[in-house]
Every structure is written in structure tokens, then in C-alpha cells.
mmCIF file with all atom_site columns, C-alpha atoms in Angstrom:
data_model
loop_
_atom_site.group_PDB
_atom_site.id
_atom_site.type_symbol
_atom_site.label_atom_id
_atom_site.label_alt_id
_atom_site.label_comp_id
_atom_site.label_asym_id
_atom_site.label_entity_id
_atom_site.label_seq_id
_atom_site.pdbx_PDB_ins_code
_atom_site.Cartn_x
_atom_site.Cartn_y
_atom_site.Cartn_z
_atom_site.occupancy
_atom_site.B_iso_or_equiv
_atom_site.pdbx_formal_charge
_atom_site.auth_seq_id
_atom_site.auth_comp_id
_atom_site.auth_asym_id
_atom_site.auth_atom_id
_atom_site.pdbx_PDB_model_num
ATOM 1   C CA . UNK A 1 1   ? -82.970 4.792  8.069   1.00 40.00 ? 1376 UNK A CA 1
ATOM 2   C CA . UNK A 1 2   ? -83.982 8.389  7.846   1.00 38.00 ? 1377 UNK A CA 1
ATOM 3   C CA . UNK A 1 3   ? -81.209 10.974 7.753   1.00 40.00 ? 1378 UNK A CA 1
ATOM 4   C CA . UNK A 1 4   ? -81.721 14.509 8.976   1.00 41.00 ? 1379 UNK A CA 1
ATOM 5   C CA . UNK A 1 5   ? -80.674 17.000 6.352   1.00 41.00 ? 1380 UNK A CA 1
ATOM 6   C CA . UNK A 1 6   ? -79.922 20.555 7.346   1.00 36.00 ? 1381 UNK A CA 1
ATOM 7   C CA . UNK A 1 7   ? -80.916 23.189 4.818   1.00 40.00 ? 1382 UNK A CA 1
ATOM 8   C CA . UNK A 1 8   ? -79.751 26.656 5.755   1.00 39.00 ? 1383 UNK A CA 1
ATOM 9   C CA . UNK A 1 9   ? -82.489 29.247 5.516   1.00 39.00 ? 1384 UNK A CA 1
ATOM 10  C CA . UNK A 1 10  ? -82.283 31.302 2.363   1.00 39.00 ? 1385 UNK A CA 1
ATOM 11  C CA . UNK A 1 11  ? -82.416 34.476 4.395   1.00 37.00 ? 1386 UNK A CA 1
ATOM 12  C CA . UNK A 1 12  ? -79.442 33.774 6.674   1.00 39.00 ? 1387 UNK A CA 1
ATOM 13  C CA . UNK A 1 13  ? -77.059 36.704 6.384   1.00 37.00 ? 1388 UNK A CA 1
ATOM 14  C CA . UNK A 1 14  ? -73.578 35.327 5.645   1.00 38.00 ? 1389 UNK A CA 1
ATOM 15  C CA . UNK A 1 15  ? -74.847 32.377 3.639   1.00 39.00 ? 1390 UNK A CA 1
ATOM 16  C CA . UNK A 1 16  ? -76.992 34.174 1.121   1.00 40.00 ? 1391 UNK A CA 1
ATOM 17  C CA . UNK A 1 17  ? -74.289 35.085 -1.325  1.00 38.00 ? 1392 UNK A CA 1
ATOM 18  C CA . UNK A 1 18  ? -76.739 35.926 -4.117  1.00 47.00 ? 1393 UNK A CA 1
ATOM 19  C CA . UNK A 1 19  ? -78.097 39.059 -2.413  1.00 54.00 ? 1394 UNK A CA 1
ATOM 20  C CA . UNK A 1 20  ? -76.198 42.306 -2.045  1.00 61.00 ? 1395 UNK A CA 1
ATOM 21  C CA . UNK A 1 21  ? -76.279 41.887 1.731   1.00 63.00 ? 1396 UNK A CA 1
ATOM 22  C CA . UNK A 1 22  ? -74.996 38.327 1.468   1.00 64.00 ? 1397 UNK A CA 1
ATOM 23  C CA . UNK A 1 23  ? -72.132 39.365 -0.786  1.00 72.00 ? 1398 UNK A CA 1
ATOM 24  C CA . UNK A 1 24  ? -71.249 42.201 1.568   1.00 81.00 ? 1399 UNK A CA 1
ATOM 25  C CA . UNK A 1 25  ? -71.329 39.890 4.584   1.00 85.00 ? 1400 UNK A CA 1
ATOM 26  C CA . UNK A 1 26  ? -69.159 37.341 2.802   1.00 87.00 ? 1401 UNK A CA 1
ATOM 27  C CA . UNK A 1 27  ? -66.631 39.968 1.739   1.00 88.00 ? 1402 UNK A CA 1
ATOM 28  C CA . UNK A 1 28  ? -66.475 41.249 5.316   1.00 89.00 ? 1403 UNK A CA 1
ATOM 29  C CA . UNK A 1 29  ? -65.895 37.695 6.551   1.00 91.00 ? 1404 UNK A CA 1
ATOM 30  C CA . UNK A 1 30  ? -63.080 37.306 4.025   1.00 93.00 ? 1405 UNK A CA 1
ATOM 31  C CA . UNK A 1 31  ? -61.478 40.580 5.113   1.00 92.00 ? 1406 UNK A CA 1
ATOM 32  C CA . UNK A 1 32  ? -61.777 39.690 8.820   1.00 91.00 ? 1407 UNK A CA 1
ATOM 33  C CA . UNK A 1 33  ? -60.164 36.290 8.253   1.00 94.00 ? 1408 UNK A CA 1
ATOM 34  C CA . UNK A 1 34  ? -57.284 37.900 6.338   1.00 93.00 ? 1409 UNK A CA 1
ATOM 35  C CA . UNK A 1 35  ? -56.914 40.500 9.102   1.00 91.00 ? 1410 UNK A CA 1
ATOM 36  C CA . UNK A 1 36  ? -56.826 37.729 11.684  1.00 92.00 ? 1411 UNK A CA 1
ATOM 37  C CA . UNK A 1 37  ? -54.074 35.919 9.780   1.00 91.00 ? 1412 UNK A CA 1
ATOM 38  C CA . UNK A 1 38  ? -51.989 39.037 9.159   1.00 89.00 ? 1413 UNK A CA 1
ATOM 39  C CA . UNK A 1 39  ? -52.238 39.997 12.818  1.00 88.00 ? 1414 UNK A CA 1
ATOM 40  C CA . UNK A 1 40  ? -50.646 36.748 13.928  1.00 87.00 ? 1415 UNK A CA 1
ATOM 41  C CA . UNK A 1 41  ? -53.570 34.335 13.719  1.00 89.00 ? 1416 UNK A CA 1
ATOM 42  C CA . UNK A 1 42  ? -53.210 30.564 13.490  1.00 90.00 ? 1417 UNK A CA 1
ATOM 43  C CA . UNK A 1 43  ? -52.365 30.099 9.805   1.00 90.00 ? 1418 UNK A CA 1
ATOM 44  C CA . UNK A 1 44  ? -51.960 26.330 10.130  1.00 90.00 ? 1419 UNK A CA 1
ATOM 45  C CA . UNK A 1 45  ? -55.455 25.884 11.576  1.00 93.00 ? 1420 UNK A CA 1
ATOM 46  C CA . UNK A 1 46  ? -57.003 28.045 8.868   1.00 94.00 ? 1421 UNK A CA 1
ATOM 47  C CA . UNK A 1 47  ? -55.007 26.388 6.068   1.00 93.00 ? 1422 UNK A CA 1
ATOM 48  C CA . UNK A 1 48  ? -56.333 22.965 7.135   1.00 94.00 ? 1423 UNK A CA 1
ATOM 49  C CA . UNK A 1 49  ? -59.962 24.065 6.801   1.00 94.00 ? 1424 UNK A CA 1
ATOM 50  C CA . UNK A 1 50  ? -60.195 26.893 4.268   1.00 95.00 ? 1425 UNK A CA 1
ATOM 51  C CA . UNK A 1 51  ? -59.265 26.379 0.618   1.00 94.00 ? 1426 UNK A CA 1
ATOM 52  C CA . UNK A 1 52  ? -58.396 29.498 -1.428  1.00 93.00 ? 1427 UNK A CA 1
ATOM 53  C CA . UNK A 1 53  ? -61.537 28.876 -3.495  1.00 92.00 ? 1428 UNK A CA 1
ATOM 54  C CA . UNK A 1 54  ? -63.660 29.898 -0.476  1.00 94.00 ? 1429 UNK A CA 1
ATOM 55  C CA . UNK A 1 55  ? -62.649 33.504 -1.163  1.00 94.00 ? 1430 UNK A CA 1
ATOM 56  C CA . UNK A 1 56  ? -64.735 35.308 -3.779  1.00 92.00 ? 1431 UNK A CA 1
ATOM 57  C CA . UNK A 1 57  ? -62.949 38.657 -3.620  1.00 92.00 ? 1432 UNK A CA 1
ATOM 58  C CA . UNK A 1 58  ? -59.922 38.449 -5.950  1.00 92.00 ? 1433 UNK A CA 1
ATOM 59  C CA . UNK A 1 59  ? -57.758 40.538 -3.596  1.00 93.00 ? 1434 UNK A CA 1
ATOM 60  C CA . UNK A 1 60  ? -58.425 38.361 -0.551  1.00 94.00 ? 1435 UNK A CA 1
ATOM 61  C CA . UNK A 1 61  ? -58.074 35.177 -2.575  1.00 93.00 ? 1436 UNK A CA 1
ATOM 62  C CA . UNK A 1 62  ? -54.659 36.340 -3.819  1.00 92.00 ? 1437 UNK A CA 1
ATOM 63  C CA . UNK A 1 63  ? -53.554 37.526 -0.364  1.00 92.00 ? 1438 UNK A CA 1
ATOM 64  C CA . UNK A 1 64  ? -54.632 34.232 1.200   1.00 93.00 ? 1439 UNK A CA 1
ATOM 65  C CA . UNK A 1 65  ? -52.784 32.219 -1.455  1.00 92.00 ? 1440 UNK A CA 1
ATOM 66  C CA . UNK A 1 66  ? -49.712 34.398 -0.842  1.00 91.00 ? 1441 UNK A CA 1
ATOM 67  C CA . UNK A 1 67  ? -50.025 33.848 2.932   1.00 90.00 ? 1442 UNK A CA 1
ATOM 68  C CA . UNK A 1 68  ? -50.017 30.099 2.373   1.00 91.00 ? 1443 UNK A CA 1
ATOM 69  C CA . UNK A 1 69  ? -47.120 30.253 -0.087  1.00 90.00 ? 1444 UNK A CA 1
ATOM 70  C CA . UNK A 1 70  ? -44.967 32.423 2.205   1.00 88.00 ? 1445 UNK A CA 1
ATOM 71  C CA . UNK A 1 71  ? -45.767 30.235 5.191   1.00 86.00 ? 1446 UNK A CA 1
ATOM 72  C CA . UNK A 1 72  ? -44.905 27.075 3.222   1.00 87.00 ? 1447 UNK A CA 1
ATOM 73  C CA . UNK A 1 73  ? -41.652 28.623 2.017   1.00 86.00 ? 1448 UNK A CA 1
ATOM 74  C CA . UNK A 1 74  ? -40.465 30.233 5.243   1.00 80.00 ? 1449 UNK A CA 1
ATOM 75  C CA . UNK A 1 75  ? -42.411 28.455 7.978   1.00 77.00 ? 1450 UNK A CA 1
ATOM 76  C CA . UNK A 1 76  ? -43.977 31.737 9.114   1.00 75.00 ? 1451 UNK A CA 1
ATOM 77  C CA . UNK A 1 77  ? -45.937 34.667 7.762   1.00 77.00 ? 1452 UNK A CA 1
ATOM 78  C CA . UNK A 1 78  ? -43.801 37.546 6.578   1.00 79.00 ? 1453 UNK A CA 1
ATOM 79  C CA . UNK A 1 79  ? -46.317 40.379 6.293   1.00 81.00 ? 1454 UNK A CA 1
ATOM 80  C CA . UNK A 1 80  ? -43.932 42.588 4.321   1.00 83.00 ? 1455 UNK A CA 1
ATOM 81  C CA . UNK A 1 81  ? -43.609 39.895 1.618   1.00 85.00 ? 1456 UNK A CA 1
ATOM 82  C CA . UNK A 1 82  ? -47.361 39.509 1.424   1.00 87.00 ? 1457 UNK A CA 1
ATOM 83  C CA . UNK A 1 83  ? -47.849 43.301 1.265   1.00 87.00 ? 1458 UNK A CA 1
ATOM 84  C CA . UNK A 1 84  ? -45.284 43.570 -1.527  1.00 86.00 ? 1459 UNK A CA 1
ATOM 85  C CA . UNK A 1 85  ? -47.433 41.271 -3.674  1.00 85.00 ? 1460 UNK A CA 1
ATOM 86  C CA . UNK A 1 86  ? -50.544 43.463 -3.274  1.00 90.00 ? 1461 UNK A CA 1
ATOM 87  C CA . UNK A 1 87  ? -51.233 45.743 -6.274  1.00 90.00 ? 1462 UNK A CA 1
ATOM 88  C CA . UNK A 1 88  ? -50.830 49.445 -5.538  1.00 91.00 ? 1463 UNK A CA 1
ATOM 89  C CA . UNK A 1 89  ? -54.526 50.160 -6.164  1.00 92.00 ? 1464 UNK A CA 1
ATOM 90  C CA . UNK A 1 90  ? -55.500 47.622 -3.484  1.00 92.00 ? 1465 UNK A CA 1
ATOM 91  C CA . UNK A 1 91  ? -53.045 48.707 -0.769  1.00 91.00 ? 1466 UNK A CA 1
ATOM 92  C CA . UNK A 1 92  ? -55.616 50.776 1.098   1.00 92.00 ? 1467 UNK A CA 1
ATOM 93  C CA . UNK A 1 93  ? -58.027 47.844 1.463   1.00 91.00 ? 1468 UNK A CA 1
ATOM 94  C CA . UNK A 1 94  ? -55.126 45.625 2.456   1.00 91.00 ? 1469 UNK A CA 1
ATOM 95  C CA . UNK A 1 95  ? -54.009 48.144 5.103   1.00 91.00 ? 1470 UNK A CA 1
ATOM 96  C CA . UNK A 1 96  ? -57.535 48.226 6.560   1.00 89.00 ? 1471 UNK A CA 1
ATOM 97  C CA . UNK A 1 97  ? -57.434 44.449 7.025   1.00 88.00 ? 1472 UNK A CA 1
ATOM 98  C CA . UNK A 1 98  ? -53.999 44.578 8.640   1.00 87.00 ? 1473 UNK A CA 1
ATOM 99  C CA . UNK A 1 99  ? -55.013 47.366 11.017  1.00 88.00 ? 1474 UNK A CA 1
ATOM 100 C CA . UNK A 1 100 ? -58.569 46.198 11.737  1.00 85.00 ? 1475 UNK A CA 1
ATOM 101 C CA . UNK A 1 101 ? -59.458 45.980 15.388  1.00 85.00 ? 1476 UNK A CA 1
ATOM 102 C CA . UNK A 1 102 ? -60.242 42.354 16.082  1.00 83.00 ? 1477 UNK A CA 1
ATOM 103 C CA . UNK A 1 103 ? -62.139 41.084 19.113  1.00 78.00 ? 1478 UNK A CA 1
ATOM 104 C CA . UNK A 1 104 ? -59.843 39.923 21.901  1.00 74.00 ? 1479 UNK A CA 1
ATOM 105 C CA . UNK A 1 105 ? -59.612 36.163 22.216  1.00 76.00 ? 1480 UNK A CA 1
ATOM 106 C CA . UNK A 1 106 ? -61.040 35.444 18.763  1.00 82.00 ? 1481 UNK A CA 1
ATOM 107 C CA . UNK A 1 107 ? -60.241 31.910 17.650  1.00 89.00 ? 1482 UNK A CA 1
ATOM 108 C CA . UNK A 1 108 ? -59.348 30.631 14.215  1.00 91.00 ? 1483 UNK A CA 1
ATOM 109 C CA . UNK A 1 109 ? -62.675 28.809 14.117  1.00 92.00 ? 1484 UNK A CA 1
ATOM 110 C CA . UNK A 1 110 ? -64.599 31.991 14.908  1.00 91.00 ? 1485 UNK A CA 1
ATOM 111 C CA . UNK A 1 111 ? -62.961 33.762 11.966  1.00 91.00 ? 1486 UNK A CA 1
ATOM 112 C CA . UNK A 1 112 ? -63.299 30.782 9.611   1.00 92.00 ? 1487 UNK A CA 1
ATOM 113 C CA . UNK A 1 113 ? -66.930 29.911 10.374  1.00 93.00 ? 1488 UNK A CA 1
ATOM 114 C CA . UNK A 1 114 ? -68.732 32.690 8.440   1.00 92.00 ? 1489 UNK A CA 1
ATOM 115 C CA . UNK A 1 115 ? -66.598 32.166 5.355   1.00 93.00 ? 1490 UNK A CA 1
ATOM 116 C CA . UNK A 1 116 ? -66.780 28.351 5.400   1.00 93.00 ? 1491 UNK A CA 1
ATOM 117 C CA . UNK A 1 117 ? -70.545 28.450 5.888   1.00 93.00 ? 1492 UNK A CA 1
ATOM 118 C CA . UNK A 1 118 ? -70.996 30.852 2.973   1.00 91.00 ? 1493 UNK A CA 1
ATOM 119 C CA . UNK A 1 119 ? -68.771 28.773 0.704   1.00 92.00 ? 1494 UNK A CA 1
ATOM 120 C CA . UNK A 1 120 ? -70.464 25.505 1.654   1.00 93.00 ? 1495 UNK A CA 1
ATOM 121 C CA . UNK A 1 121 ? -73.904 27.071 1.176   1.00 92.00 ? 1496 UNK A CA 1
ATOM 122 C CA . UNK A 1 122 ? -72.851 28.090 -2.350  1.00 91.00 ? 1497 UNK A CA 1
ATOM 123 C CA . UNK A 1 123 ? -71.597 24.571 -3.074  1.00 93.00 ? 1498 UNK A CA 1
ATOM 124 C CA . UNK A 1 124 ? -74.819 23.057 -1.746  1.00 94.00 ? 1499 UNK A CA 1
ATOM 125 C CA . UNK A 1 125 ? -76.954 25.385 -3.873  1.00 93.00 ? 1500 UNK A CA 1
ATOM 126 C CA . UNK A 1 126 ? -74.875 24.644 -6.989  1.00 94.00 ? 1501 UNK A CA 1
ATOM 127 C CA . UNK A 1 127 ? -75.412 20.915 -6.524  1.00 94.00 ? 1502 UNK A CA 1
ATOM 128 C CA . UNK A 1 128 ? -79.150 21.441 -6.024  1.00 93.00 ? 1503 UNK A CA 1
ATOM 129 C CA . UNK A 1 129 ? -79.423 23.501 -9.202  1.00 94.00 ? 1504 UNK A CA 1
ATOM 130 C CA . UNK A 1 130 ? -77.424 20.928 -11.144 1.00 95.00 ? 1505 UNK A CA 1
ATOM 131 C CA . UNK A 1 131 ? -79.548 18.075 -9.742  1.00 94.00 ? 1506 UNK A CA 1
ATOM 132 C CA . UNK A 1 132 ? -82.707 19.908 -10.828 1.00 94.00 ? 1507 UNK A CA 1
ATOM 133 C CA . UNK A 1 133 ? -81.269 20.290 -14.309 1.00 94.00 ? 1508 UNK A CA 1
ATOM 134 C CA . UNK A 1 134 ? -80.431 16.578 -14.532 1.00 95.00 ? 1509 UNK A CA 1
ATOM 135 C CA . UNK A 1 135 ? -83.897 15.549 -13.372 1.00 92.00 ? 1510 UNK A CA 1
ATOM 136 C CA . UNK A 1 136 ? -85.448 17.815 -16.036 1.00 94.00 ? 1511 UNK A CA 1
ATOM 137 C CA . UNK A 1 137 ? -83.221 16.084 -18.601 1.00 95.00 ? 1512 UNK A CA 1
ATOM 138 C CA . UNK A 1 138 ? -84.268 12.679 -17.307 1.00 95.00 ? 1513 UNK A CA 1
ATOM 139 C CA . UNK A 1 139 ? -80.705 11.740 -16.317 1.00 94.00 ? 1514 UNK A CA 1
ATOM 140 C CA . UNK A 1 140 ? -81.409 9.783  -13.147 1.00 94.00 ? 1515 UNK A CA 1
ATOM 141 C CA . UNK A 1 141 ? -77.800 8.614  -12.580 1.00 95.00 ? 1516 UNK A CA 1
ATOM 142 C CA . UNK A 1 142 ? -76.326 12.122 -12.719 1.00 95.00 ? 1517 UNK A CA 1
ATOM 143 C CA . UNK A 1 143 ? -79.201 13.416 -10.626 1.00 94.00 ? 1518 UNK A CA 1
ATOM 144 C CA . UNK A 1 144 ? -78.311 10.922 -7.882  1.00 94.00 ? 1519 UNK A CA 1
ATOM 145 C CA . UNK A 1 145 ? -74.613 11.897 -8.064  1.00 95.00 ? 1520 UNK A CA 1
ATOM 146 C CA . UNK A 1 146 ? -75.482 15.575 -7.638  1.00 94.00 ? 1521 UNK A CA 1
ATOM 147 C CA . UNK A 1 147 ? -77.850 14.812 -4.787  1.00 94.00 ? 1522 UNK A CA 1
ATOM 148 C CA . UNK A 1 148 ? -75.114 12.836 -3.009  1.00 95.00 ? 1523 UNK A CA 1
ATOM 149 C CA . UNK A 1 149 ? -72.665 15.692 -3.488  1.00 95.00 ? 1524 UNK A CA 1
ATOM 150 C CA . UNK A 1 150 ? -75.285 18.160 -2.237  1.00 93.00 ? 1525 UNK A CA 1
ATOM 151 C CA . UNK A 1 151 ? -75.955 16.034 0.842   1.00 94.00 ? 1526 UNK A CA 1
ATOM 152 C CA . UNK A 1 152 ? -72.212 15.898 1.554   1.00 95.00 ? 1527 UNK A CA 1
ATOM 153 C CA . UNK A 1 153 ? -71.987 19.701 1.331   1.00 93.00 ? 1528 UNK A CA 1
ATOM 154 C CA . UNK A 1 154 ? -75.048 19.922 3.572   1.00 93.00 ? 1529 UNK A CA 1
ATOM 155 C CA . UNK A 1 155 ? -73.414 17.666 6.180   1.00 95.00 ? 1530 UNK A CA 1
ATOM 156 C CA . UNK A 1 156 ? -70.296 19.821 6.106   1.00 92.00 ? 1531 UNK A CA 1
ATOM 157 C CA . UNK A 1 157 ? -72.462 22.907 6.483   1.00 92.00 ? 1532 UNK A CA 1
ATOM 158 C CA . UNK A 1 158 ? -74.045 21.411 9.606   1.00 92.00 ? 1533 UNK A CA 1
ATOM 159 C CA . UNK A 1 159 ? -70.583 20.813 11.057  1.00 92.00 ? 1534 UNK A CA 1
ATOM 160 C CA . UNK A 1 160 ? -69.846 24.552 10.783  1.00 89.00 ? 1535 UNK A CA 1
ATOM 161 C CA . UNK A 1 161 ? -72.980 25.678 12.687  1.00 84.00 ? 1536 UNK A CA 1
#
């Protein structure tokens, strides 16, 4: 049977992490998701879907990991504990995320989607590059493994449309 495979267009804004615009869009998505969490967003819903590795900005990756650790330890987010772990030179960026005006009624999924799509697009592209390398080397078995992994990432990407 034929399977439909979704390949995100290379020019889509949040997914194209290799361009300056793509990086900027991804960093904005990371900051918005952190702002959502720090302003009382659904940490449990986000934690189920977004691994810390989805964050490319070291500050937001560290803040997200701290959010999860504090929540696991205390059962809730304690913003002052998270803020205390932020390096002094990054406090201004952190404050912008905490004070950012977020759209009313925004859901966890709406804040997660741009970041998950960008991360999954990166994973998909990595598997494609690796598969190409294996086919050039004549390693058919590893090529097939990479193609399977790429198709899995592609299926996940479709789920986040």
C-alpha cells in the first residue's frame, strides 16, 4: 500500500531553522512557550509533548529544564525559584518572557506547535542527510534504518499541523 508522506516546504517560516529567519522564528516560539508556562500555563500538558532538546536557545532550554525540575519537586511552578537560577546577564531576556503579553485564550497546544514543528523538521532533515550519506557509502541496511526514522519524524510532523 502507498503511504502519503508529508514533507514540509523548505520555505515555511518556523520550520526552516537553517535560515536566519527560521532561527529567529524558532527562538521566538521558544520564548513564547516559556512565557506561557511562567504566566501560569499548563506545564503538565507541555511536559508530556515537549522534550528539553526541542529548545535550541541555551537560556530557554535551561529555564524549561528548571521549570520541569521545580514542578516535579514541588508539584507547581515557583517562578521565583526559576528566576533565581537564571544568570544575571540573561535576566532581562527572562523578564521579557515573564511579562510578555500573550493572546487571551491561548492553549498549550497553540504555544507548543511552532516549537514542536521546528524540532521535528530538524530531526526529519537530519535523518534525510544521514540516509543520503549511507546510500553514498553503499550501506543499504543503515540507509533503510534512517529512512524509517525519517518517516517516523515526518508522521509526527504531520500530527502537529
